[in-house]
Each structure stands twice: as C-alpha cells, then as structure tokens.
mmCIF file of C-alpha atoms in Angstrom:
data_model
loop_
_atom_site.group_PDB
_atom_site.id
_atom_site.type_symbol
_atom_site.label_atom_id
_atom_site.label_comp_id
_atom_site.label_asym_id
_atom_site.label_seq_id
_atom_site.Cartn_x
_atom_site.Cartn_y
_atom_site.Cartn_z
ATOM 1 C CA MET A 1078 54.752 25.090 153.559
ATOM 2 C CA PHE A 1079 55.932 25.873 157.072
ATOM 3 C CA ASN A 1080 59.468 26.630 158.057
ATOM 4 C CA HIS A 1081 59.853 26.734 161.845
ATOM 5 C CA VAL A 1082 61.128 30.037 163.149
ATOM 6 C CA GLY A 1083 60.675 30.218 166.882
ATOM 7 C CA ARG A 1084 58.651 29.200 169.958
ATOM 8 C CA PHE A 1085 58.225 31.171 173.167
ATOM 9 C CA VAL A 1086 56.506 30.015 176.372
ATOM 10 C CA HIS A 1087 55.249 32.583 178.871
ATOM 11 C CA PRO A 1088 54.655 31.356 182.450
ATOM 12 C CA ASP A 1089 52.268 33.085 184.813
ATOM 13 C CA VAL A 1090 54.052 32.233 188.085
ATOM 14 C CA SER A 1091 51.838 34.262 190.402
ATOM 15 C CA GLN A 1092 48.608 32.538 189.357
ATOM 16 C CA GLY A 1093 50.094 29.112 188.773
ATOM 17 C CA CYS A 1094 48.905 29.108 185.178
ATOM 18 C CA GLN A 1095 50.771 29.145 181.919
ATOM 19 C CA LEU A 1096 48.908 31.015 179.245
ATOM 20 C CA SER A 1097 50.436 30.060 176.025
ATOM 21 C CA CYS A 1098 53.275 29.372 173.724
ATOM 22 C CA ILE A 1099 53.704 31.532 170.663
ATOM 23 C CA LYS A 1100 55.045 30.022 167.468
ATOM 24 C CA MET A 1101 56.309 31.946 164.485
ATOM 25 C CA MET A 1102 56.916 30.120 161.244
ATOM 26 C CA ARG A 1103 57.950 31.413 157.855
ATOM 27 C CA LEU A 1104 55.710 30.364 154.969
ATOM 28 C CA THR A 1105 57.812 29.364 151.982
ATOM 29 C CA LYS A 1106 57.424 27.205 148.905
ATOM 30 C CA PRO A 1107 58.887 23.679 148.969
ATOM 31 C CA THR A 1108 61.606 22.547 146.594
ATOM 32 C CA LEU A 1109 61.645 19.675 144.139
ATOM 33 C CA PHE A 1110 63.186 16.533 145.589
ATOM 34 C CA THR A 1111 66.443 15.398 144.015
ATOM 35 C CA ASN A 1112 68.139 12.033 144.387
ATOM 36 C CA LEU A 1113 71.495 10.630 143.369
ATOM 37 C CA PRO A 1114 71.021 7.812 140.842
ATOM 38 C CA VAL A 1115 73.481 4.918 141.049
ATOM 39 C CA THR A 1116 73.768 2.781 137.943
ATOM 40 C CA CYS A 1117 75.986 0.095 136.487
ATOM 41 C CA GLU A 1118 76.230 -1.943 133.304
ATOM 42 C CA ASP A 1119 74.293 -5.174 132.956
ATOM 43 C CA ARG A 1120 77.460 -7.287 132.882
ATOM 44 C CA ASP A 1121 78.691 -5.857 136.181
ATOM 45 C CA LEU A 1122 78.303 -7.859 139.373
ATOM 46 C CA PRO A 1123 75.162 -6.061 140.714
ATOM 47 C CA GLY A 1124 73.399 -6.681 137.409
ATOM 48 C CA ASP A 1125 69.982 -5.027 137.441
ATOM 49 C CA LEU A 1126 69.943 -4.567 141.223
ATOM 50 C CA PHE A 1127 70.530 -0.793 141.164
ATOM 51 C CA GLY A 1128 68.026 -0.325 138.362
ATOM 52 C CA GLN A 1129 65.361 -2.252 140.258
ATOM 53 C CA LEU A 1130 65.982 -0.241 143.408
ATOM 54 C CA MET A 1131 65.509 3.017 141.502
ATOM 55 C CA ARG A 1132 62.334 1.703 139.859
ATOM 56 C CA ASP A 1133 60.954 0.787 143.289
ATOM 57 C CA ASP A 1134 61.912 4.187 144.740
ATOM 58 C CA PRO A 1135 58.689 6.247 144.995
ATOM 59 C CA SER A 1136 60.618 9.507 144.594
ATOM 60 C CA THR A 1137 61.861 8.764 141.079
ATOM 61 C CA ILE A 1138 60.052 9.489 137.827
ATOM 62 C CA LYS A 1139 58.697 6.318 136.258
ATOM 63 C CA GLY A 1140 60.458 5.646 132.996
ATOM 64 C CA ALA A 1141 63.172 8.221 133.771
ATOM 65 C CA GLU A 1142 64.661 6.857 136.992
ATOM 66 C CA THR A 1143 68.176 8.065 136.168
ATOM 67 C CA LEU A 1144 67.140 11.723 136.315
ATOM 68 C CA MET A 1145 68.128 13.481 139.519
ATOM 69 C CA LEU A 1146 64.853 15.422 139.602
ATOM 70 C CA GLY A 1147 62.001 13.524 141.246
ATOM 71 C CA GLU A 1148 58.236 13.907 141.495
ATOM 72 C CA MET A 1149 58.152 14.686 145.218
ATOM 73 C CA LEU A 1150 58.551 17.944 147.090
ATOM 74 C CA THR A 1151 60.928 18.677 149.945
ATOM 75 C CA LEU A 1152 59.865 20.793 152.895
ATOM 76 C CA PRO A 1153 62.207 23.673 153.824
ATOM 77 C CA GLN A 1154 64.940 22.538 156.168
ATOM 78 C CA ASN A 1155 66.008 26.020 157.282
ATOM 79 C CA PHE A 1156 64.866 29.610 157.273
ATOM 80 C CA GLY A 1157 66.382 30.298 153.847
ATOM 81 C CA ASN A 1158 67.186 33.673 152.347
ATOM 82 C CA ILE A 1159 64.896 36.670 152.021
ATOM 83 C CA PHE A 1160 65.598 39.010 149.132
ATOM 84 C CA LEU A 1161 64.596 42.577 148.470
ATOM 85 C CA GLY A 1162 61.378 42.730 146.441
ATOM 86 C CA GLU A 1163 60.013 39.387 147.643
ATOM 87 C CA THR A 1164 56.975 38.920 149.879
ATOM 88 C CA PHE A 1165 57.770 37.769 153.413
ATOM 89 C CA SER A 1166 54.982 35.581 154.822
ATOM 90 C CA SER A 1167 54.799 34.249 158.362
ATOM 91 C CA TYR A 1168 52.384 32.104 160.345
ATOM 92 C CA ILE A 1169 51.828 33.121 163.980
ATOM 93 C CA SER A 1170 50.069 30.854 166.455
ATOM 94 C CA VAL A 1171 49.249 31.586 170.122
ATOM 95 C CA HIS A 1172 48.216 28.495 172.088
ATOM 96 C CA ASN A 1173 46.628 28.393 175.558
ATOM 97 C CA ASP A 1174 48.571 25.734 177.472
ATOM 98 C CA SER A 1175 46.902 26.492 180.798
ATOM 99 C CA SER A 1176 43.767 25.016 182.353
ATOM 100 C CA GLN A 1177 42.073 28.391 182.639
ATOM 101 C CA VAL A 1178 40.167 30.596 180.256
ATOM 102 C CA VAL A 1179 41.886 33.889 179.487
ATOM 103 C CA LYS A 1180 40.188 36.969 178.078
ATOM 104 C CA ASP A 1181 40.871 40.006 175.913
ATOM 105 C CA ILE A 1182 43.726 38.420 174.000
ATOM 106 C CA LEU A 1183 45.418 40.814 171.603
ATOM 107 C CA VAL A 1184 48.103 39.558 169.233
ATOM 108 C CA LYS A 1185 50.141 42.222 167.479
ATOM 109 C CA ALA A 1186 52.894 41.735 164.896
ATOM 110 C CA ASP A 1187 55.239 44.572 163.957
ATOM 111 C CA LEU A 1188 58.187 44.632 161.609
ATOM 112 C CA GLN A 1189 61.018 46.915 162.616
ATOM 113 C CA THR A 1190 63.411 48.057 159.874
ATOM 114 C CA SER A 1191 66.269 50.519 159.952
ATOM 115 C CA SER A 1192 63.942 53.372 158.980
ATOM 116 C CA GLN A 1193 60.400 52.501 160.097
ATOM 117 C CA ARG A 1194 58.139 50.257 162.137
ATOM 118 C CA LEU A 1195 55.240 48.581 160.302
ATOM 119 C CA ASN A 1196 52.131 46.971 161.743
ATOM 120 C CA LEU A 1197 51.497 43.664 159.932
ATOM 121 C CA SER A 1198 48.579 42.340 161.984
ATOM 122 C CA ALA A 1199 45.514 41.473 159.948
ATOM 123 C CA SER A 1200 43.255 42.605 162.801
ATOM 124 C CA ASN A 1201 43.869 44.958 165.704
ATOM 125 C CA SER A 1202 40.810 43.871 167.673
ATOM 126 C CA ALA A 1203 41.102 41.675 170.761
ATOM 127 C CA VAL A 1204 39.710 38.146 170.994
ATOM 128 C CA ALA A 1205 37.081 37.929 173.747
ATOM 129 C CA GLU A 1206 38.365 34.703 175.296
ATOM 130 C CA LEU A 1207 40.673 31.769 174.655
ATOM 131 C CA LYS A 1208 39.791 28.400 176.161
ATOM 132 C CA PRO A 1209 42.365 25.842 177.301
ATOM 133 C CA GLU A 1210 44.111 23.958 174.477
ATOM 134 C CA SER A 1211 42.760 26.475 171.973
ATOM 135 C CA CYS A 1212 44.817 28.751 169.764
ATOM 136 C CA ILE A 1213 44.701 31.994 167.813
ATOM 137 C CA ASP A 1214 46.240 31.861 164.348
ATOM 138 C CA ASP A 1215 47.271 34.679 162.044
ATOM 139 C CA VAL A 1216 49.124 34.894 158.739
ATOM 140 C CA ILE A 1217 50.994 38.072 157.862
ATOM 141 C CA HIS A 1218 52.439 39.224 154.552
ATOM 142 C CA HIS A 1219 54.851 42.012 153.756
ATOM 143 C CA GLU A 1220 56.588 43.031 150.529
ATOM 144 C CA VAL A 1221 60.186 43.654 151.532
ATOM 145 C CA LYS A 1222 61.342 47.081 150.330
ATOM 146 C CA GLU A 1223 64.519 47.595 152.357
ATOM 147 C CA ILE A 1224 67.752 45.671 152.677
ATOM 148 C CA GLY A 1225 69.539 45.056 155.949
ATOM 149 C CA THR A 1226 68.373 43.909 159.349
ATOM 150 C CA HIS A 1227 64.647 43.349 159.989
ATOM 151 C CA ILE A 1228 63.138 42.447 163.364
ATOM 152 C CA LEU A 1229 59.743 40.781 163.620
ATOM 153 C CA VAL A 1230 58.147 41.665 166.955
ATOM 154 C CA CYS A 1231 55.194 39.581 168.127
ATOM 155 C CA ALA A 1232 53.443 40.910 171.246
ATOM 156 C CA VAL A 1233 50.627 39.178 173.171
ATOM 157 C CA SER A 1234 48.537 40.792 175.885
ATOM 158 C CA TYR A 1235 45.710 39.109 177.814
ATOM 159 C CA THR A 1236 43.716 39.187 181.036
ATOM 160 C CA THR A 1237 43.624 36.285 183.527
ATOM 161 C CA GLN A 1238 40.554 35.098 185.430
ATOM 162 C CA CYS A 1239 41.722 37.155 188.379
ATOM 163 C CA GLY A 1240 41.634 40.318 186.286
ATOM 164 C CA GLU A 1241 45.393 40.708 186.032
ATOM 165 C CA LYS A 1242 46.670 42.089 182.722
ATOM 166 C CA LEU A 1243 49.768 40.323 181.414
ATOM 167 C CA TYR A 1244 51.962 40.952 178.395
ATOM 168 C CA PHE A 1245 54.914 39.290 176.663
ATOM 169 C CA ARG A 1246 56.838 39.650 173.390
ATOM 170 C CA LYS A 1247 58.913 37.544 171.042
ATOM 171 C CA PHE A 1248 61.603 38.924 168.721
ATOM 172 C CA PHE A 1249 62.978 37.403 165.554
ATOM 173 C CA LYS A 1250 65.804 38.988 163.585
ATOM 174 C CA PHE A 1251 66.596 38.270 159.939
ATOM 175 C CA GLN A 1252 68.600 39.820 157.119
ATOM 176 C CA VAL A 1253 67.212 40.969 153.765
ATOM 177 C CA LEU A 1254 69.662 40.540 150.900
ATOM 178 C CA LYS A 1255 69.920 42.225 147.513
ATOM 179 C CA PRO A 1256 68.919 39.872 144.666
ATOM 180 C CA LEU A 1257 70.018 41.955 141.677
ATOM 181 C CA ASP A 1258 72.852 44.287 140.849
ATOM 182 C CA VAL A 1259 71.612 47.007 138.485
ATOM 183 C CA LYS A 1260 73.973 49.330 136.620
ATOM 184 C CA THR A 1261 72.893 51.991 134.117
ATOM 185 C CA LYS A 1262 74.625 53.959 131.378
ATOM 186 C CA PHE A 1263 73.251 56.946 129.455
ATOM 187 C CA TYR A 1264 74.072 58.050 125.928
ATOM 188 C CA ASN A 1265 72.868 61.489 124.782
ATOM 189 C CA ALA A 1266 72.230 61.744 121.027
ATOM 190 C CA GLU A 1267 72.354 64.959 119.027
ATOM 191 C CA THR A 1268 68.658 64.585 118.184
ATOM 192 C CA ASP A 1269 67.610 64.943 121.851
ATOM 193 C CA GLU A 1270 67.184 61.166 122.092
ATOM 194 C CA VAL A 1271 68.547 59.455 125.188
ATOM 195 C CA PHE A 1272 69.663 55.826 125.100
ATOM 196 C CA LEU A 1273 69.640 53.892 128.362
ATOM 197 C CA GLU A 1274 71.617 50.692 128.832
ATOM 198 C CA ALA A 1275 70.654 48.708 131.945
ATOM 199 C CA GLN A 1276 72.918 45.873 133.085
ATOM 200 C CA ILE A 1277 71.118 43.471 135.424
ATOM 201 C CA GLN A 1278 73.072 40.761 137.241
ATOM 202 C CA ASN A 1279 71.595 37.889 139.252
ATOM 203 C CA ILE A 1280 73.629 37.805 142.493
ATOM 204 C CA THR A 1281 71.567 35.064 144.164
ATOM 205 C CA THR A 1282 72.437 31.349 144.197
ATOM 206 C CA SER A 1283 69.439 30.206 142.141
ATOM 207 C CA PRO A 1284 68.237 30.932 138.591
ATOM 208 C CA MET A 1285 65.564 33.532 137.898
ATOM 209 C CA PHE A 1286 62.862 33.788 135.282
ATOM 210 C CA MET A 1287 62.802 37.427 134.177
ATOM 211 C CA GLU A 1288 59.096 38.070 133.711
ATOM 212 C CA LYS A 1289 59.343 41.791 132.947
ATOM 213 C CA VAL A 1290 62.014 44.447 132.692
ATOM 214 C CA SER A 1291 60.501 47.761 131.610
ATOM 215 C CA LEU A 1292 61.311 51.440 131.819
ATOM 216 C CA GLU A 1293 58.700 53.863 133.114
ATOM 217 C CA PRO A 1294 59.748 57.212 131.599
ATOM 218 C CA SER A 1295 59.349 60.623 133.143
ATOM 219 C CA MET A 1296 56.561 62.926 132.001
ATOM 220 C CA MET A 1297 58.668 64.566 129.255
ATOM 221 C CA TYR A 1298 59.696 61.388 127.399
ATOM 222 C CA ASN A 1299 58.261 58.507 125.408
ATOM 223 C CA VAL A 1300 60.174 55.238 125.571
ATOM 224 C CA THR A 1301 60.857 52.581 122.935
ATOM 225 C CA GLU A 1302 62.126 49.173 124.034
ATOM 226 C CA LEU A 1303 65.013 47.954 121.884
ATOM 227 C CA ASN A 1304 65.075 44.396 123.249
ATOM 228 C CA ILE A 1305 62.568 42.987 120.749
ATOM 229 C CA VAL A 1306 63.251 41.921 117.169
ATOM 230 C CA THR A 1307 60.186 42.459 114.996
ATOM 231 C CA SER A 1308 59.441 39.710 112.492
ATOM 232 C CA GLY A 1309 56.246 40.352 110.551
ATOM 233 C CA ASP A 1310 53.431 41.185 112.920
ATOM 234 C CA GLN A 1311 55.091 39.553 115.919
ATOM 235 C CA GLY A 1312 58.048 40.533 118.017
ATOM 236 C CA GLU A 1313 60.543 38.164 119.576
ATOM 237 C CA SER A 1314 62.734 38.954 122.539
ATOM 238 C CA THR A 1315 66.447 39.146 121.862
ATOM 239 C CA PHE A 1316 66.927 36.815 124.835
ATOM 240 C CA GLY A 1317 64.766 34.033 123.401
ATOM 241 C CA LYS A 1318 61.479 32.544 124.510
ATOM 242 C CA MET A 1319 62.740 31.275 127.896
ATOM 243 C CA SER A 1320 64.123 34.317 129.675
ATOM 244 C CA TYR A 1321 66.215 32.686 132.422
ATOM 245 C CA LEU A 1322 69.032 34.433 134.238
ATOM 246 C CA GLN A 1323 71.486 32.034 135.844
ATOM 247 C CA PRO A 1324 73.352 32.886 139.082
ATOM 248 C CA MET A 1325 75.998 35.600 138.557
ATOM 249 C CA ASP A 1326 74.942 36.054 134.910
ATOM 250 C CA THR A 1327 74.429 39.568 133.528
ATOM 251 C CA ARG A 1328 71.921 40.707 130.929
ATOM 252 C CA GLN A 1329 71.830 44.042 129.094
ATOM 253 C CA TYR A 1330 68.614 45.889 128.246
ATOM 254 C CA LEU A 1331 68.457 48.887 125.921
ATOM 255 C CA TYR A 1332 65.836 51.649 125.736
ATOM 256 C CA CYS A 1333 65.442 54.771 123.607
ATOM 257 C CA LEU A 1334 63.744 57.843 125.065
ATOM 258 C CA LYS A 1335 62.426 60.611 122.835
ATOM 259 C CA PRO A 1336 61.036 63.945 124.023
ATOM 260 C CA LYS A 1337 57.273 64.299 123.681
ATOM 261 C CA PRO A 1338 56.192 66.626 120.872
ATOM 262 C CA GLU A 1339 55.093 69.363 123.263
ATOM 263 C CA TYR A 1340 58.612 69.461 124.767
ATOM 264 C CA ALA A 1341 60.699 68.699 121.670
ATOM 265 C CA GLU A 1342 60.817 72.318 120.533
ATOM 266 C CA LYS A 1343 61.693 73.657 123.958
ATOM 267 C CA ALA A 1344 65.444 73.317 123.810
ATOM 268 C CA GLY A 1345 66.028 74.990 127.132
ATOM 269 C CA VAL A 1346 63.614 72.657 128.907
ATOM 270 C CA ILE A 1347 65.009 69.430 127.415
ATOM 271 C CA LYS A 1348 68.560 70.596 128.019
ATOM 272 C CA GLY A 1349 68.039 70.765 131.777
ATOM 273 C CA VAL A 1350 66.087 67.525 132.193
ATOM 274 C CA THR A 1351 68.074 65.045 134.281
ATOM 275 C CA VAL A 1352 65.306 62.713 135.540
ATOM 276 C CA ILE A 1353 64.704 60.007 132.932
ATOM 277 C CA GLY A 1354 62.447 57.482 134.662
ATOM 278 C CA LYS A 1355 62.704 54.267 136.669
ATOM 279 C CA LEU A 1356 63.138 50.585 135.939
ATOM 280 C CA ASP A 1357 60.425 48.073 136.888
ATOM 281 C CA ILE A 1358 61.809 44.531 137.264
ATOM 282 C CA VAL A 1359 59.648 41.457 137.924
ATOM 283 C CA TRP A 1360 61.045 37.941 138.290
ATOM 284 C CA LYS A 1361 60.090 34.480 139.507
ATOM 285 C CA THR A 1362 62.169 31.890 141.349
ATOM 286 C CA ASN A 1363 61.498 28.375 142.644
ATOM 287 C CA LEU A 1364 57.922 27.208 141.980
ATOM 288 C CA GLY A 1365 56.807 30.641 140.852
ATOM 289 C CA GLU A 1366 57.778 32.748 143.887
ATOM 290 C CA ARG A 1367 57.451 36.299 142.639
ATOM 291 C CA GLY A 1368 59.714 39.257 143.281
ATOM 292 C CA ARG A 1369 59.555 42.843 142.127
ATOM 293 C CA LEU A 1370 61.920 45.787 142.272
ATOM 294 C CA GLN A 1371 61.529 49.386 141.211
ATOM 295 C CA THR A 1372 64.612 51.526 141.060
ATOM 296 C CA SER A 1373 64.657 55.101 142.216
ATOM 297 C CA GLN A 1374 64.399 57.815 139.580
ATOM 298 C CA LEU A 1375 67.310 57.404 137.178
ATOM 299 C CA GLN A 1376 69.207 60.600 136.494
ATOM 300 C CA ARG A 1377 71.554 61.434 133.652
ATOM 301 C CA MET A 1378 74.219 64.082 133.308
ATOM 302 C CA ALA A 1379 72.555 66.927 131.424
ATOM 303 C CA PRO A 1380 74.322 67.515 128.096
ATOM 304 C CA GLY A 1381 76.173 70.790 127.687
ATOM 305 C CA TYR A 1382 75.068 72.317 124.400
ATOM 306 C CA GLY A 1383 76.486 75.771 125.057
ATOM 307 C CA ASP A 1384 74.745 78.903 123.862
ATOM 308 C CA ILE A 1385 73.895 77.609 120.386
ATOM 309 C CA ARG A 1386 73.068 74.092 119.371
ATOM 310 C CA MET A 1387 73.351 72.895 115.773
ATOM 311 C CA SER A 1388 71.995 69.543 114.579
ATOM 312 C CA VAL A 1389 71.480 67.992 111.149
ATOM 313 C CA GLU A 1390 67.813 67.402 110.383
ATOM 314 C CA MET A 1391 68.203 65.988 106.856
ATOM 315 C CA ILE A 1392 71.157 64.536 104.967
ATOM 316 C CA PRO A 1393 71.347 61.799 102.306
ATOM 317 C CA GLU A 1394 73.086 58.566 103.229
ATOM 318 C CA THR A 1395 74.944 58.225 99.917
ATOM 319 C CA VAL A 1396 75.952 60.934 97.409
ATOM 320 C CA ASN A 1397 77.871 60.993 94.142
ATOM 321 C CA LEU A 1398 81.393 62.271 93.865
ATOM 322 C CA GLU A 1399 81.642 65.994 92.954
ATOM 323 C CA GLU A 1400 77.860 66.359 92.741
ATOM 324 C CA PRO A 1401 76.188 68.948 95.001
ATOM 325 C CA PHE A 1402 73.658 67.651 97.535
ATOM 326 C CA ASP A 1403 71.386 69.381 100.016
ATOM 327 C CA ILE A 1404 71.390 69.154 103.782
ATOM 328 C CA THR A 1405 69.201 70.860 106.382
ATOM 329 C CA CYS A 1406 70.597 72.058 109.697
ATOM 330 C CA LYS A 1407 68.669 73.192 112.736
ATOM 331 C CA ILE A 1408 69.989 76.013 114.899
ATOM 332 C CA ILE A 1409 68.594 76.456 118.428
ATOM 333 C CA ASN A 1410 69.304 79.350 120.769
ATOM 334 C CA CYS A 1411 69.968 77.657 124.128
ATOM 335 C CA SER A 1412 70.997 80.854 125.879
ATOM 336 C CA GLU A 1413 68.866 83.350 127.754
ATOM 337 C CA ARG A 1414 69.571 86.269 125.414
ATOM 338 C CA THR A 1415 68.710 87.222 121.848
ATOM 339 C CA MET A 1416 71.422 86.572 119.260
ATOM 340 C CA ASP A 1417 72.105 88.183 115.893
ATOM 341 C CA LEU A 1418 73.751 85.398 113.890
ATOM 342 C CA GLN A 1419 76.049 85.419 110.891
ATOM 343 C CA LEU A 1420 76.950 82.238 108.950
ATOM 344 C CA GLU A 1421 80.405 81.545 107.569
ATOM 345 C CA MET A 1422 81.142 78.434 105.477
ATOM 346 C CA CYS A 1423 84.754 77.253 105.380
ATOM 347 C CA ASN A 1424 85.855 74.662 102.830
ATOM 348 C CA THR A 1425 87.932 71.703 103.930
ATOM 349 C CA ARG A 1426 90.232 69.400 101.967
ATOM 350 C CA THR A 1427 87.363 67.076 101.066
ATOM 351 C CA VAL A 1428 84.168 69.111 101.564
ATOM 352 C CA HIS A 1429 83.265 72.259 99.624
ATOM 353 C CA TRP A 1430 80.312 74.537 100.359
ATOM 354 C CA CYS A 1431 78.080 76.129 97.730
ATOM 355 C CA GLY A 1432 76.554 79.523 98.424
ATOM 356 C CA ILE A 1433 77.415 82.838 100.014
ATOM 357 C CA SER A 1434 79.609 82.779 103.103
ATOM 358 C CA GLY A 1435 79.209 85.546 105.672
ATOM 359 C CA ARG A 1436 75.473 86.053 105.192
ATOM 360 C CA GLN A 1437 73.233 87.269 107.980
ATOM 361 C CA LEU A 1438 70.733 84.812 109.495
ATOM 362 C CA GLY A 1439 68.888 87.414 111.549
ATOM 363 C CA LYS A 1440 67.958 87.579 115.184
ATOM 364 C CA LEU A 1441 67.154 84.452 117.211
ATOM 365 C CA THR A 1442 65.308 84.821 120.513
ATOM 366 C CA PRO A 1443 65.977 82.550 123.522
ATOM 367 C CA GLY A 1444 64.612 79.037 122.957
ATOM 368 C CA ALA A 1445 63.789 79.752 119.306
ATOM 369 C CA SER A 1446 65.079 77.740 116.362
ATOM 370 C CA LEU A 1447 65.479 78.038 112.608
ATOM 371 C CA LEU A 1448 66.028 75.594 109.758
ATOM 372 C CA LEU A 1449 69.034 76.293 107.553
ATOM 373 C CA PRO A 1450 69.155 74.631 104.080
ATOM 374 C CA LEU A 1451 72.692 74.280 102.703
ATOM 375 C CA THR A 1452 74.341 72.830 99.605
ATOM 376 C CA VAL A 1453 77.681 71.034 99.639
ATOM 377 C CA PHE A 1454 79.725 68.568 97.564
ATOM 378 C CA SER A 1455 82.697 66.305 98.206
ATOM 379 C CA SER A 1456 85.803 65.904 96.051
ATOM 380 C CA VAL A 1457 86.982 62.693 97.723
ATOM 381 C CA GLN A 1458 85.361 59.264 97.862
ATOM 382 C CA GLY A 1459 84.601 57.365 101.044
ATOM 383 C CA LEU A 1460 82.997 58.302 104.341
ATOM 384 C CA GLN A 1461 83.395 62.049 104.686
ATOM 385 C CA SER A 1462 82.653 64.341 107.644
ATOM 386 C CA ILE A 1463 80.674 67.534 107.139
ATOM 387 C CA SER A 1464 82.710 70.329 108.717
ATOM 388 C CA GLY A 1465 83.545 73.975 108.385
ATOM 389 C CA LEU A 1466 80.448 75.834 109.638
ATOM 390 C CA ARG A 1467 80.941 78.941 111.788
ATOM 391 C CA LEU A 1468 78.241 80.991 113.549
ATOM 392 C CA THR A 1469 79.059 84.426 114.881
ATOM 393 C CA ASP A 1470 76.946 86.367 117.361
ATOM 394 C CA THR A 1471 77.421 89.947 116.167
ATOM 395 C CA PHE A 1472 76.193 91.338 119.496
ATOM 396 C CA LEU A 1473 79.043 89.813 121.516
ATOM 397 C CA LYS A 1474 81.435 89.187 118.603
ATOM 398 C CA ARG A 1475 81.592 85.549 119.691
ATOM 399 C CA THR A 1476 82.178 82.769 117.129
ATOM 400 C CA TYR A 1477 80.960 79.170 117.498
ATOM 401 C CA GLU A 1478 82.663 76.446 115.432
ATOM 402 C CA TYR A 1479 80.863 73.316 114.216
ATOM 403 C CA ASP A 1480 82.898 70.467 112.770
ATOM 404 C CA ASP A 1481 82.041 66.822 112.228
ATOM 405 C CA ILE A 1482 78.325 67.554 112.496
ATOM 406 C CA ALA A 1483 77.439 64.609 110.229
ATOM 407 C CA GLN A 1484 78.923 61.998 107.917
ATOM 408 C CA VAL A 1485 78.040 60.993 104.373
ATOM 409 C CA CYS A 1486 79.169 58.182 102.079
ATOM 410 C CA VAL A 1487 80.612 59.495 98.783
ATOM 411 C CA VAL A 1488 80.680 57.082 95.833
ATOM 412 C CA CYS A 1489 81.751 57.317 92.202
ATOM 413 C CA PRO A 1490 78.735 57.373 89.854
ATOM 414 C CA PHE A 1491 80.662 55.897 86.894
ATOM 415 C CA LEU A 1492 80.857 52.196 86.116
ATOM 416 C CA ASN A 1493 84.443 52.281 84.874
ATOM 417 C CA ASN A 1494 87.503 53.126 86.885
ATOM 418 C CA GLU A 1495 87.747 56.730 85.711
ATOM 419 C CA CYS A 1496 87.258 57.843 89.294
#
C-alpha cells in the first residue's frame, strides 16, 4: 500500500516547458479496520435498530458484528514509524508534465545516514527518452541498520530538445527508532561454562511476534539454548506456543556456552576469552512485517582465576554421615611459569580429610593440569561445604587457599533416631 511522502515539481522557465513532478511514497502494509460497536438491550427504545445497522455495515464480520475488528483493511494515513532492523521500501515516480519529449533521463536515489551514503537505485542506466504524460517508476528497498536521522535524496537529470542538460533533487528526512531494548548479563561457572541471560524489551507501541531469538557463539564455544522444555521427543518453548511480546513487556532468554573440546584443556586460552558471540533476533509486526536485529559481539569480563585454578570434577550428591567418600579435584596451572606444588589438607569443624597432608604433587608446567583424587567424610548432617585445601608453590613459597569448593548433602544412614 502507498503512503504519500512528497511531490516536487521542476519548472524549466527558459524553455517554457515543465519536465516533471517527482513523487516519493513509502510502501507499507495496511492495518485491519476497527469500528466502535454500539448496542442496546431489546427492551430499550431503539430496539434492534443498532443491531440492524451493524449487520448492514459492510466492515463488520457477519455473525460477530459486536467485535471491534472488521474484515476490511485501512490504508496508512501517515508516514508511520520506521524501526531499526525493518526494511524501508519506497515508490518513486517521475512524470513528464510537459508537451515535449525529453531524453537521457537518469533517476538516482541515495540514502544518507550519519555514517555513510548508500545508492538504492535499482538501475544506474539512463532512460533514452520520456514522452509527454509518461512516467518512470522505481521501487527501492533498504534494510535499516542505523538509528537516527536518515535523508532520502532523489535526483533527476535529463536533456531537453534544445540539448540543455537540467538537474533537480528532492530531499526527504525521517527518523529511525530503536524497537528493542536488549540487556545482557554473564555468569561464569567454575567448570568453564558461561551462562548468558538476555533481557529483551519491546519499546514500540504495537505487539511483536518473536519468531527467533538465538545466540551465535564465537569460534571457541558451543551453545545450548535453555528456553525449551523437553517432553519426550519434542521440545516446547517456555514462553508457550504463541510467542507474543506486548508493548513495554520484557522477556528473558537463557543460554549456556561450553568450551569446545579442543579448547577445554587450554586453561590459559579460555581464561582470556572475552568475546562470547552475538544475538540474532527476528520478529514480525502488523500483517507479517518482518524485522531483524543482530547485536554486536557480546563481551564478558574475563574471570580472574589467579595462578592456580582448582575445580571439582567428581563429587557425590548425597553421602552418609561419618562414612568416607571420594571426590576428584582438577588443578590447572594458569600462570606462565612452572610450579612445584605441595598439598596440605586442613580439617574443619564438620569436614575431615583422610590421607597424608603435606605430600608433594610434583611439578606442573604452564597450562598443564592434573587430577587429584581425595577422600573425606563429614561428622555433621545437612548441606556441608568442602573446605580446607591448601596448595603451596615451593619455588616461590606462596600458598593458595581453597575453601567452599563444593557442597554435599550429608544424611544419616540409620532408620531410627540414633543420629
């Protein structure tokens, strides 16, 4: 549908001829017609008069006349809003209003933004001639990728019968608005996993159908979408089957990124990675008008592991009171020097270590790792924290303390209340 934008008439005073008028119109979808139903009860004075009028109204839905939504479409009454990520379409028409034939007509359409000037013309070749009352039509399309002021510049050059070259331009200025407000939060897990929470808010005045919200990870990560609940062989979105986002509503999306196997063992590499990926958002508005946004590369604050990183690779979820259980820790040298490590195990009020404290673990080169099996038991029931591990670099006489590295649920194995 056409939405009138502007009309410009160029007079050729010297030759007594007027070449053309140029019209620029924005191509937009229509909207569904709405009416205001007026009803009354049968015993009221109008009786069935209002009901009959609505039944005779061609814009109402037969059998559902009291609904505000009708079966007809309404043409755009104004220019409307243009949002970032949408496709701007415009119809350009150059009409020869004179009584003379003009030659070598070249119509050029450029879009000037704050950072660049784009040529949107479908063809850059000139039309040989344009007869009186004839026109040259062109339709241009552009996916809007910048917010702020945009200027559409339409330029027409032609040659008169006398051989004189003439030229005129028409400018149209419009603003591109931001449709979505996107906020991100990062959570760094001890297992090198990164959790991304994306909050997307619809800041337009109309509802949106969120067709796709996905995360394109960087080359070092694989991504798992956590917005789908798996039931059997099928998955259902946590937002339901109809994914609509009302004006000013906010929706949260969650993703889990795991390092690829070839990078998982390279602690120094993963430690310094700040680029996570980018969000790809696709939506639809009135009558299926499509919009798409891609964020810039999302960056996180790199976690500070220090010189040595310790993580728990294996630990049971539930253990019995005063019964030893095994855990496996992983030690990674995140520094740029070789370390000679010594392990010290310190008992706490609730957790007691089994084994020899003060034993040597050997040398660990930069980026290397080792698995450390340990045995421990708890003397208190409930959720207990595993603490009390100390690593000492004998080269520099520097000690690293590791407390609250994991938690375990301690239960009493007896059926009576002897515990």
